[in-house]
Tab-separated table of C-alpha atoms in Angstrom:
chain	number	residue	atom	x	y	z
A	1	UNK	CA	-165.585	-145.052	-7.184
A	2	UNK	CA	-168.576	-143.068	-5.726
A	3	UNK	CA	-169.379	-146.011	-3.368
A	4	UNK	CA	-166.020	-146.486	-2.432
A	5	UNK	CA	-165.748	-143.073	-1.214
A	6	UNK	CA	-168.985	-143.002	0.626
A	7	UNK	CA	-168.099	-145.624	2.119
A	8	UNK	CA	-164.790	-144.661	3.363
A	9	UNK	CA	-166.580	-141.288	4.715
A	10	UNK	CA	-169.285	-143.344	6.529
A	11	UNK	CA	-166.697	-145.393	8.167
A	12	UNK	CA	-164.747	-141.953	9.176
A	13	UNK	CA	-167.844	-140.594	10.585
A	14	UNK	CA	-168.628	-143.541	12.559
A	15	UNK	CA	-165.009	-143.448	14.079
A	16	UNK	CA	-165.323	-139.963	14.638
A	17	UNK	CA	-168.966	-140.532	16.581
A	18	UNK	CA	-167.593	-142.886	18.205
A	19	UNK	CA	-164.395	-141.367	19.922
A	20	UNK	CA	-166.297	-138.323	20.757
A	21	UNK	CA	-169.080	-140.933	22.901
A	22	UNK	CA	-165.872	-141.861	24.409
A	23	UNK	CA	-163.857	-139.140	25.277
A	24	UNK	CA	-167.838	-137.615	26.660
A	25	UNK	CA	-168.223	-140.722	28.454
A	26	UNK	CA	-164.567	-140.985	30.084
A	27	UNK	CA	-164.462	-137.154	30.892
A	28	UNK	CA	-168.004	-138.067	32.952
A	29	UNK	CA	-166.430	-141.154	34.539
A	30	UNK	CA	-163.080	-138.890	35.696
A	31	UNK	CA	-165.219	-135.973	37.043
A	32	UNK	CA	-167.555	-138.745	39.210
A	33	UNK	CA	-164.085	-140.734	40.585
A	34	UNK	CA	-162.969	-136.739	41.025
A	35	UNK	CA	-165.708	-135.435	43.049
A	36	UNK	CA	-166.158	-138.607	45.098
A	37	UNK	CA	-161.958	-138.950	45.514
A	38	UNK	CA	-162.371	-135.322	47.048
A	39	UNK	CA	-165.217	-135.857	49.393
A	40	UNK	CA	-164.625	-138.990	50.672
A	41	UNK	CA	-161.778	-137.623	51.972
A	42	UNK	CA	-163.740	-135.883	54.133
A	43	UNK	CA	-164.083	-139.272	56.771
A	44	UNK	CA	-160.263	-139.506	57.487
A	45	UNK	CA	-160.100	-136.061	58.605
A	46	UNK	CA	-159.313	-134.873	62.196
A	47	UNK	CA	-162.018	-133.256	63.999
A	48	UNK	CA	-159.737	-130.314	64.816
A	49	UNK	CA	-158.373	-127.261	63.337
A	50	UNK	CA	-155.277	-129.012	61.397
A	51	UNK	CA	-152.539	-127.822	62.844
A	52	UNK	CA	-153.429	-126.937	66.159
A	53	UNK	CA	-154.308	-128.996	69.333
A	54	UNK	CA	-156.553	-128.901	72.727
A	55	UNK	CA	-154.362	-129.252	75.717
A	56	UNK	CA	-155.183	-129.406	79.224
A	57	UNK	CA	-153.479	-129.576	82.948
A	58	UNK	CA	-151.928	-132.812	83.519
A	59	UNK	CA	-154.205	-133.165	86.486
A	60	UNK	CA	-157.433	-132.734	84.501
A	61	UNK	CA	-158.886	-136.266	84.021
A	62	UNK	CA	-160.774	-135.671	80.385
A	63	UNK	CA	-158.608	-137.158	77.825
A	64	UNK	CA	-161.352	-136.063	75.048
A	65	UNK	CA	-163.661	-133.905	74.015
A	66	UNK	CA	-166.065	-134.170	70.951
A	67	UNK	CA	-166.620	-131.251	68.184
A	68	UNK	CA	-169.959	-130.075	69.806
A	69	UNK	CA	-168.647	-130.210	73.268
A	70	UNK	CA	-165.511	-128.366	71.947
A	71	UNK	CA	-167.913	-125.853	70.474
A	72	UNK	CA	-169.554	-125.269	73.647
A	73	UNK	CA	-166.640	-124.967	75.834
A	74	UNK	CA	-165.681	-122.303	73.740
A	75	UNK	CA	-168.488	-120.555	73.473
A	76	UNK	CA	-169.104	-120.522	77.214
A	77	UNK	CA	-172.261	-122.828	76.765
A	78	UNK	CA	-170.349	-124.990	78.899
A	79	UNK	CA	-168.552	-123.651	81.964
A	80	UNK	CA	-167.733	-126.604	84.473
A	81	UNK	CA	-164.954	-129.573	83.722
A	82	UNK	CA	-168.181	-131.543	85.570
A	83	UNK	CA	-170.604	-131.551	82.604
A	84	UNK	CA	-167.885	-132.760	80.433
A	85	UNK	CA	-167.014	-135.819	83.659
A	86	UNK	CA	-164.572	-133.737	85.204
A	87	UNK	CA	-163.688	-132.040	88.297
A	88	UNK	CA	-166.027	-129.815	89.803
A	89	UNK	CA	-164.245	-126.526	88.416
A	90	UNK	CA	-164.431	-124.187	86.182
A	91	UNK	CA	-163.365	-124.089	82.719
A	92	UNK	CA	-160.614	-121.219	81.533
A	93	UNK	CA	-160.444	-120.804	77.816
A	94	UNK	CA	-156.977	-120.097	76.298
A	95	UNK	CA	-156.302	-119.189	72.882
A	96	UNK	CA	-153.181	-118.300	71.834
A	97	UNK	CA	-153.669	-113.843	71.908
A	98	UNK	CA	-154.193	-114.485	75.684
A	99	UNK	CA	-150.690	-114.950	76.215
A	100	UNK	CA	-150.179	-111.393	77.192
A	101	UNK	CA	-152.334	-111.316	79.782
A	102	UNK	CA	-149.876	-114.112	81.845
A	103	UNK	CA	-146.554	-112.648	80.478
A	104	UNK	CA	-144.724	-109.629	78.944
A	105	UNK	CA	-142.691	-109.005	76.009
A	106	UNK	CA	-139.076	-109.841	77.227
A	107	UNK	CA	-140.531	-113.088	78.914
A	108	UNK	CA	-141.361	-114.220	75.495
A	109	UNK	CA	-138.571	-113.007	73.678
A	110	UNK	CA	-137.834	-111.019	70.938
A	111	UNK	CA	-138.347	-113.863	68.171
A	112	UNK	CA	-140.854	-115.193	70.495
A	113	UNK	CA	-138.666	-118.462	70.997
A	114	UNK	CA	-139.537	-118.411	74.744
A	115	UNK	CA	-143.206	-119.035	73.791
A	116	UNK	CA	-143.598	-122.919	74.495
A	117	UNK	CA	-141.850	-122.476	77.789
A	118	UNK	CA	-144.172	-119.714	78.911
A	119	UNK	CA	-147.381	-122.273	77.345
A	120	UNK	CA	-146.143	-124.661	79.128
A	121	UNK	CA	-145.724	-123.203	82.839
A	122	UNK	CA	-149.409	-121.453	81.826
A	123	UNK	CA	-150.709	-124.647	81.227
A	124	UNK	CA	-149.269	-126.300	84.626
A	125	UNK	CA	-150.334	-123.575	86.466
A	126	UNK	CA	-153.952	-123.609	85.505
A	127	UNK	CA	-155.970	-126.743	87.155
A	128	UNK	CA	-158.960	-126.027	84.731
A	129	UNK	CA	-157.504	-124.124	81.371
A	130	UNK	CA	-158.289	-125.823	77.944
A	131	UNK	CA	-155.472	-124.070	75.633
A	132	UNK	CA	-156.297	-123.883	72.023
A	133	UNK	CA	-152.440	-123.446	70.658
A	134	UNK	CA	-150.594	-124.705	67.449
A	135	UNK	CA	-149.045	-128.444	67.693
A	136	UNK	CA	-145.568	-127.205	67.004
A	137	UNK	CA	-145.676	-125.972	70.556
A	138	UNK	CA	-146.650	-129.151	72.323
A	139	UNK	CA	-143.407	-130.810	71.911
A	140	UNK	CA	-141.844	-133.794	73.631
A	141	UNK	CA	-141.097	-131.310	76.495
A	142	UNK	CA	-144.469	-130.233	77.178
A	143	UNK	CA	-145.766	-131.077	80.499
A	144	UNK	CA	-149.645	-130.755	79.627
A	145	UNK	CA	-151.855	-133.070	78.481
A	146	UNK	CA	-153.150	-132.975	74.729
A	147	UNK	CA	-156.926	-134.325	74.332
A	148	UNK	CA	-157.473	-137.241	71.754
A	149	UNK	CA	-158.618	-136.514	68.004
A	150	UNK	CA	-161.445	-138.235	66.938
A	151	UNK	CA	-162.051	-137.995	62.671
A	152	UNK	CA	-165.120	-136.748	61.004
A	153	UNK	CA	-167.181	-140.297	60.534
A	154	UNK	CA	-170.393	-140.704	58.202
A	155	UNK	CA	-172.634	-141.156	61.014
A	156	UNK	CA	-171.875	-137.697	62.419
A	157	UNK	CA	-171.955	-135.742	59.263
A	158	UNK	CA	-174.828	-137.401	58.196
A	159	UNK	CA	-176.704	-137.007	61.222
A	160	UNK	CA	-175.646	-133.453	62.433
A	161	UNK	CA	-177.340	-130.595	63.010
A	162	UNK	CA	-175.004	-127.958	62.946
A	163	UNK	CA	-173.023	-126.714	59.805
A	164	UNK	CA	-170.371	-124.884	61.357
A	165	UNK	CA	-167.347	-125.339	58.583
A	166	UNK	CA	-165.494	-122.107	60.557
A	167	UNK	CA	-165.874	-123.018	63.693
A	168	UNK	CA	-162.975	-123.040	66.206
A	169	UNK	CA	-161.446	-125.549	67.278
A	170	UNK	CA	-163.919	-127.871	66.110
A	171	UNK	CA	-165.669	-127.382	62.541
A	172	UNK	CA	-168.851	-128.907	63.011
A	173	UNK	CA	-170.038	-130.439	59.813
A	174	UNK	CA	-174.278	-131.612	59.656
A	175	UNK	CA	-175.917	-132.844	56.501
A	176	UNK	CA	-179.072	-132.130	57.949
A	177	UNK	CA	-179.769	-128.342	58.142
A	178	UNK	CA	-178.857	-128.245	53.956
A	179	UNK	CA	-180.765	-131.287	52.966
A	180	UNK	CA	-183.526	-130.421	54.877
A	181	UNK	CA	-183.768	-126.988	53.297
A	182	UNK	CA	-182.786	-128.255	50.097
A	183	UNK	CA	-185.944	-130.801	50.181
A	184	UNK	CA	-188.648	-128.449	51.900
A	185	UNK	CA	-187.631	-125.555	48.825
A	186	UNK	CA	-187.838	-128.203	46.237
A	187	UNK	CA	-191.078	-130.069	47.391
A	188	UNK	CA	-192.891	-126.503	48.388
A	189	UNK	CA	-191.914	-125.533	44.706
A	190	UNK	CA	-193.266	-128.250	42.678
A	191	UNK	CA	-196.259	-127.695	44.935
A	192	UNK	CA	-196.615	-124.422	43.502
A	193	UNK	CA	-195.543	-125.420	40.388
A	194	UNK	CA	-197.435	-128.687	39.272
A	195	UNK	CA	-200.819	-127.270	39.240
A	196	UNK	CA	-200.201	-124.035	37.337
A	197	UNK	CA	-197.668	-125.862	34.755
A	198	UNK	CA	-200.880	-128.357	34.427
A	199	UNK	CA	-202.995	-126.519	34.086
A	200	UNK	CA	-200.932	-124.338	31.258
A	201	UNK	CA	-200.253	-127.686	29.449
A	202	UNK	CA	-203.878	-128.764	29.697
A	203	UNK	CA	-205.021	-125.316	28.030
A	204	UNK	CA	-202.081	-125.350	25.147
A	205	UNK	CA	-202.839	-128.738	24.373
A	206	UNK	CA	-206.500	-129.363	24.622
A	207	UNK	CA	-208.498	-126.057	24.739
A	208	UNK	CA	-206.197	-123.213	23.220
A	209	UNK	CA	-206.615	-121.971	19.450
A	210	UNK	CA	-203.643	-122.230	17.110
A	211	UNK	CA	-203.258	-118.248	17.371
A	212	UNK	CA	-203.334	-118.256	21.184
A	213	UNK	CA	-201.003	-121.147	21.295
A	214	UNK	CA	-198.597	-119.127	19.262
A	215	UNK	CA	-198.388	-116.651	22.016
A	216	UNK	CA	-197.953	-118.223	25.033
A	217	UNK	CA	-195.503	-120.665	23.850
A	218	UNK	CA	-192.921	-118.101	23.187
A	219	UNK	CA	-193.209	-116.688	26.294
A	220	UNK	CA	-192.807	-119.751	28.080
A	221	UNK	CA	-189.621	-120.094	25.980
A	222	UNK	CA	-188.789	-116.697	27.156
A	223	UNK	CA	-189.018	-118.185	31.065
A	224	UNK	CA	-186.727	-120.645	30.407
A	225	UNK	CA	-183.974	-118.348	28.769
A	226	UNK	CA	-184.302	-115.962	31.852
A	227	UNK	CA	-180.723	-116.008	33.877
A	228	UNK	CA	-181.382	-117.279	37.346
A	229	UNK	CA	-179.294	-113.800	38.638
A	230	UNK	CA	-182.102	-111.942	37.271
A	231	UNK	CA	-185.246	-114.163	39.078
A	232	UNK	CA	-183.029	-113.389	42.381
A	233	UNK	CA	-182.932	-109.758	41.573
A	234	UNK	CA	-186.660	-110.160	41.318
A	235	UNK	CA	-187.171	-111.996	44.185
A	236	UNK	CA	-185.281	-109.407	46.299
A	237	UNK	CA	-186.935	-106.973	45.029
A	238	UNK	CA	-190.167	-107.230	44.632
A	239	UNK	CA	-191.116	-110.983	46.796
A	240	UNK	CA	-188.944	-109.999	50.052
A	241	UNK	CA	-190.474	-107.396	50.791
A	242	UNK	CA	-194.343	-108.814	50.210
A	243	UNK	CA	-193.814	-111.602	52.186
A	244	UNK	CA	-192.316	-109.860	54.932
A	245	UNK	CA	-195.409	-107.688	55.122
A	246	UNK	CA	-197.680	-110.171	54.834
A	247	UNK	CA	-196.707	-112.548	57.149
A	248	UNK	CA	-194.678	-109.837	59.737
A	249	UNK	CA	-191.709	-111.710	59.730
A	250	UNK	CA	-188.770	-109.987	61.084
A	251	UNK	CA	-186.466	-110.756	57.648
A	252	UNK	CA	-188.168	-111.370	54.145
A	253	UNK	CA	-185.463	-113.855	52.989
A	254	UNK	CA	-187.086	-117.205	53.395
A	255	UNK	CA	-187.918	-120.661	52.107
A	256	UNK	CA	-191.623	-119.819	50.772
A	257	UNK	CA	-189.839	-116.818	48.887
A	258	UNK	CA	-187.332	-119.563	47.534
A	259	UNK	CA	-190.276	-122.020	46.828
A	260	UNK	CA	-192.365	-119.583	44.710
A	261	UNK	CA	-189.008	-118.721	42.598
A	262	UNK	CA	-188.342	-122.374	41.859
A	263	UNK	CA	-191.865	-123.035	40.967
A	264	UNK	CA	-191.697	-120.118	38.251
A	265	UNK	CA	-188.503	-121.164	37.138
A	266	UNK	CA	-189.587	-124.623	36.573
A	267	UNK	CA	-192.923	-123.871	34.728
A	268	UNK	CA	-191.001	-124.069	31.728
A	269	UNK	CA	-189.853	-127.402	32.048
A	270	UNK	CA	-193.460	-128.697	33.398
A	271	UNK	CA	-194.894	-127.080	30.882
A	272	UNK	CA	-193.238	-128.372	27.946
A	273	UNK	CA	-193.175	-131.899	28.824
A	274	UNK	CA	-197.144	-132.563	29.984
A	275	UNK	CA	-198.215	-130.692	27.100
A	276	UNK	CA	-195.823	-133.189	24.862
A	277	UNK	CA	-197.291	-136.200	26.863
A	278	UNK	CA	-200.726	-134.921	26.710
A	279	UNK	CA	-200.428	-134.457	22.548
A	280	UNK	CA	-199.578	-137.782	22.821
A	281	UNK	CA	-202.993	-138.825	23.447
A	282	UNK	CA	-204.564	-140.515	20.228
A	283	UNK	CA	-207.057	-138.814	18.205
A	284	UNK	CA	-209.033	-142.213	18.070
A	285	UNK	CA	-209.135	-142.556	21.723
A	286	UNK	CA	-210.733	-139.030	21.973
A	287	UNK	CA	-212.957	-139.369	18.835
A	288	UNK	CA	-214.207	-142.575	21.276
A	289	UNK	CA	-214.504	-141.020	24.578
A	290	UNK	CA	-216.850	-138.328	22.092
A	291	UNK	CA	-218.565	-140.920	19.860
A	292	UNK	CA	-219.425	-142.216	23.561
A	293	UNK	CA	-221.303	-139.068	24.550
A	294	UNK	CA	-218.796	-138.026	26.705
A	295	UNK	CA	-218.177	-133.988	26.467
A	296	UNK	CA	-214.932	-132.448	26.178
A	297	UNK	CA	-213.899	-131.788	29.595
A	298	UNK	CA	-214.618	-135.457	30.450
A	299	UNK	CA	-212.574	-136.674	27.936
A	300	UNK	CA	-210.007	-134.639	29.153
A	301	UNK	CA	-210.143	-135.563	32.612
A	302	UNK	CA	-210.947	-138.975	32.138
A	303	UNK	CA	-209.170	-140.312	29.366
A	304	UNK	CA	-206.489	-137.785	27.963
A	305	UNK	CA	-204.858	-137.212	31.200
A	306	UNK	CA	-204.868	-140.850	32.586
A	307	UNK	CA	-203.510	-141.559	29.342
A	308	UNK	CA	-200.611	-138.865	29.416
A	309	UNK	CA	-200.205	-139.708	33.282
A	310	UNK	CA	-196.615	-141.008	32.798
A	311	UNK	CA	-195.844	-137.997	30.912
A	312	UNK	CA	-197.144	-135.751	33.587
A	313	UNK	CA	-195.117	-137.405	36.457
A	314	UNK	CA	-192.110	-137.184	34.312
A	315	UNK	CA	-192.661	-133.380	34.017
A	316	UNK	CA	-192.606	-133.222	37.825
A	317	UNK	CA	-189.589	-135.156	38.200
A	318	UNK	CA	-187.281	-133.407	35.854
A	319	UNK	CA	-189.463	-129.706	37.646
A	320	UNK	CA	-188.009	-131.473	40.930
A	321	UNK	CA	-184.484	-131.694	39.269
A	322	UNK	CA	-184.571	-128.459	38.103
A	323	UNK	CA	-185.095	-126.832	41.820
A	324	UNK	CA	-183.050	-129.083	43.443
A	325	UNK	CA	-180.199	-128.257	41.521
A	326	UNK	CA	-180.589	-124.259	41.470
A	327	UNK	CA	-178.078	-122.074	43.020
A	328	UNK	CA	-177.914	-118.275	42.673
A	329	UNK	CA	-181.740	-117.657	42.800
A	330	UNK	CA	-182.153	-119.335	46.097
A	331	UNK	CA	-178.903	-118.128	47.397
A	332	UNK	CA	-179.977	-114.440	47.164
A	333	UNK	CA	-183.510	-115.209	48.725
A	334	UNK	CA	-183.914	-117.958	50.866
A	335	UNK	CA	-181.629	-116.524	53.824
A	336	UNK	CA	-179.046	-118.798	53.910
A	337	UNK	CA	-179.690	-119.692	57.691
A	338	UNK	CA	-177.923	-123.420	57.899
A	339	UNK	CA	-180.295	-124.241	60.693
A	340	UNK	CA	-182.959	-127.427	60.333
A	341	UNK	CA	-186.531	-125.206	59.483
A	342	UNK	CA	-189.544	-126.298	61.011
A	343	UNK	CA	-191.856	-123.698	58.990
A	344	UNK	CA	-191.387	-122.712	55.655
A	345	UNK	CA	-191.377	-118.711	56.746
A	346	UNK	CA	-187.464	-119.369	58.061
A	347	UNK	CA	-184.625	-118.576	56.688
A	348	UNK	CA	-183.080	-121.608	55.131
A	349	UNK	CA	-179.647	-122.879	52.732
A	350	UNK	CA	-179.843	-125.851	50.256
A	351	UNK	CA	-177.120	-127.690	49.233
A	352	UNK	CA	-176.576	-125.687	45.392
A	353	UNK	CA	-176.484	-122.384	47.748
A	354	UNK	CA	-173.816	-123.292	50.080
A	355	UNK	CA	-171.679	-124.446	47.629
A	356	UNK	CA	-171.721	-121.642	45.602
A	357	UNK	CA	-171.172	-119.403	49.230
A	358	UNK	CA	-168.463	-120.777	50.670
A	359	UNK	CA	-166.567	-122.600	48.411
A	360	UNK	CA	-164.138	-119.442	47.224
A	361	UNK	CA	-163.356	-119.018	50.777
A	362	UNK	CA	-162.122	-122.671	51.478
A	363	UNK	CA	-158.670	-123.466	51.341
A	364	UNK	CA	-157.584	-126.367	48.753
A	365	UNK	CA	-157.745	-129.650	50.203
A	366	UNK	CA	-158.858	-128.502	53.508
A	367	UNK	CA	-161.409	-130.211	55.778
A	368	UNK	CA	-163.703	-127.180	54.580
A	369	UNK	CA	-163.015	-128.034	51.051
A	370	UNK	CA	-163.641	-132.065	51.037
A	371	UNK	CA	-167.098	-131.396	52.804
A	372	UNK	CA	-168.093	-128.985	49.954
A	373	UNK	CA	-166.988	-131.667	47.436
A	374	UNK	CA	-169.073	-134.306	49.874
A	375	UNK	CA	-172.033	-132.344	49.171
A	376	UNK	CA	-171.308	-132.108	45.940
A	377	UNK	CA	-171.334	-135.780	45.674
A	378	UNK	CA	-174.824	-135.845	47.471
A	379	UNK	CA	-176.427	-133.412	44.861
A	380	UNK	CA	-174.695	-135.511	42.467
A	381	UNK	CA	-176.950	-138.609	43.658
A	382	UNK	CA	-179.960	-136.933	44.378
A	383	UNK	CA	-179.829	-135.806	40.624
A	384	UNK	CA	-178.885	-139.143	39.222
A	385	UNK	CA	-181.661	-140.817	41.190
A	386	UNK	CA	-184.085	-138.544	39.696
A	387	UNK	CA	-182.900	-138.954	35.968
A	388	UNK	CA	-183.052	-143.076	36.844
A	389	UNK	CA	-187.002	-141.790	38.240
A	390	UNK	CA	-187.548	-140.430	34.869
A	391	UNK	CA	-185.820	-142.898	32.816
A	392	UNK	CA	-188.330	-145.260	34.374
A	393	UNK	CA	-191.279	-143.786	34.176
A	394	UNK	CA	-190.445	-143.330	30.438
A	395	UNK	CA	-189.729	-146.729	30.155
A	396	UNK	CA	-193.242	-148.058	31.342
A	397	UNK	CA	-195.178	-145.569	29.279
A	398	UNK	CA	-193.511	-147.307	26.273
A	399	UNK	CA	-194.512	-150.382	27.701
């Protein structure tokens, strides 16, 4: 009876194991096809405004216009129709709120339902306008000339330079300013990082007594359980305004300020796991580097830590992960600029940061919104190929 009824509550417990693996695993799968369902939506969008259209005078011989040439037009970067391979005249910018100045109230009406007429004759009248105006109004009876849409393709969001998600008419959306600040904060961090966490683990493991050991270890902990809110309060606070002195930069919020709050955040996690890979180390292969006349520093450096090697490269990996995937810290003190850096005093915006910035403010299913969830789907690989890096390296220190 006993064994019957152990039996029966092993079997329910394996059922039970196993439909939670699978509803864990399928709610995993779902989120993945979700994220990259959103984002990938991102490549059959127009590359203007939705609902709104560039027209022109019938006479004008462009027929298109790309987002960064849009973006210049309208911010008077670019003033002739010749740099675009047009006529040799100047460009007039029309948005919609510069209707007054080319007609009055009762020529529009009282319901404004004279509008598309007045567009229209504005339009015609104009050799060199470019009118930024909803598409309702460029209906089969307008006389202008509406410029091609292109879409958004990979090649230009991946190789951008700009990230303009606001911009008008043409949102201008660059990989390159967030990865690039996402990779220069992460690397600069685990530059910081890796020695001092090293160094920490080498101590625990190899020189410290079981009473100091007891110490520091909870304190480590104590890193770890910080909030990230509260390393960006500190950061503000306190790391701002140093390097700003130091360096007599104009702003304080930069990537080196973002760097050095990584690499403190991920001591912790470098920490723990090279100390745990250099305990690893077997007592006989010390006792032999010793019995060899070797002292202990050289069996440290020559045989516990080539030993414990994998271990240690792990530890950078997942301190890599760790920076490359934190948000609120770096948002408050790395500057946010969205501009490619070329020193690490700049202001700069990683992926985590923008997504926690700008997402409220994007409307569902918007252009805005997809490239959010495309970046989303970028940190999502950049993670997953460094917990493959890890998996790895595990693997061939079991080997």
């Amino acid at each position: 009876m006993k064994n019957g009824l152990k039996k029966f509550t092993e079997a329910v417990a394996e059922k039970i194991l196993m439909f939670s693996s699978g509803i864990t695993t399928l709610t995993v799968i779902l989120i993945v096809i979700f994220l990259f369902k959103e984002g990938m939506g991102l490549f059959s969008s127009s590359d203007i405004e939705d609902g709104y259209v560039l027209a022109v005078n019938r006479e004008n011989p462009v027929d298109r216009l790309t987002p960064e040439e849009s973006m210049g037009v309208f911010d008077a970067k670019i003033t002739s129709w010749k740099e675009l391979g047009g006529n040799d005249e100047d460009i007039l910018v029309f948005r919609l709120n510069d209707i007054t100045n080319y007609a009055d109230e009762n020529s529009l009406g009282d319901e404004l339902q004279f509008l598309p007429r007045v567009l229209d004759s504005v339009i015609a009248a104009q050799p060199g306008i470019i009118a930024f105006i909803p598409q309702q109004y460029a209906d089969s009876s307008f006389t202008g000339k509406i410029l091609q849409n292109g879409t958004i393709t990979a090649k230009s969001f991946f190789d951008g330079k700009y990230w303009y998600p606001t911009a008008s008419p043409s949102p201008l959306f660059g990989l390159l300013p967030l990865i690039s600040g996402t990779l220069w904060i992460s690397l600069f961090a685990i530059l910081i990082a890796l020695p001092f966490g090293l160094a920490v683990a080498i101590y625990m493991a190899e020189l410290a007594d079981q009473r100091t050991r007891k110490i520091i270890k909870p304190i480590i902990e104590l890193l770890a359980g910080i909030p990230s809110v509260v390393y960006g309060f500190f950061g503000l606070v306190v790391l701002v305004p140093l390097i700003q002195q130091l360096f007599d930069l104009p702003v304080g919020e930069s990537g080196l300020v973002g760097s050095i709050i990584l690499a403190i955040m991920a001591l912790p996690t470098i920490i723990t796991v090279a100390e745990d890979a250099i305990r690893t180390t077997p007592r006989s292969m010390r006792e032999a580097s010793l019995a060899l006349g070797a002292n202990h520093w050289q069996t440290i450096y020559k045989v516990v830590l080539p030993y414990s090697l994998s271990g240690i490269t792990a530890a950078a990996v997942l301190g890599i992960g760790r920076a490359i995937g934190e948000t609120m810290a770096v948002l408050m003190v790395s500057g946010n600029a969205a501009v490619i850096p070329s020193s690490l005093l700049e202001p700069m915006r990683t992926i985590p940061a923008t997504i926690a910035a700008e997402l409220g403010e994007a409307p569902t299913g918007g252009i805005h919104y997809k490239a959010l969830f495309l970046l989303g789907c970028i940190l999502f690989i950049l993670t997953l190929i460094i917990s493959i890096s890890v998996e790895f390296i595990n693997t061939r220190k079991k080997a």
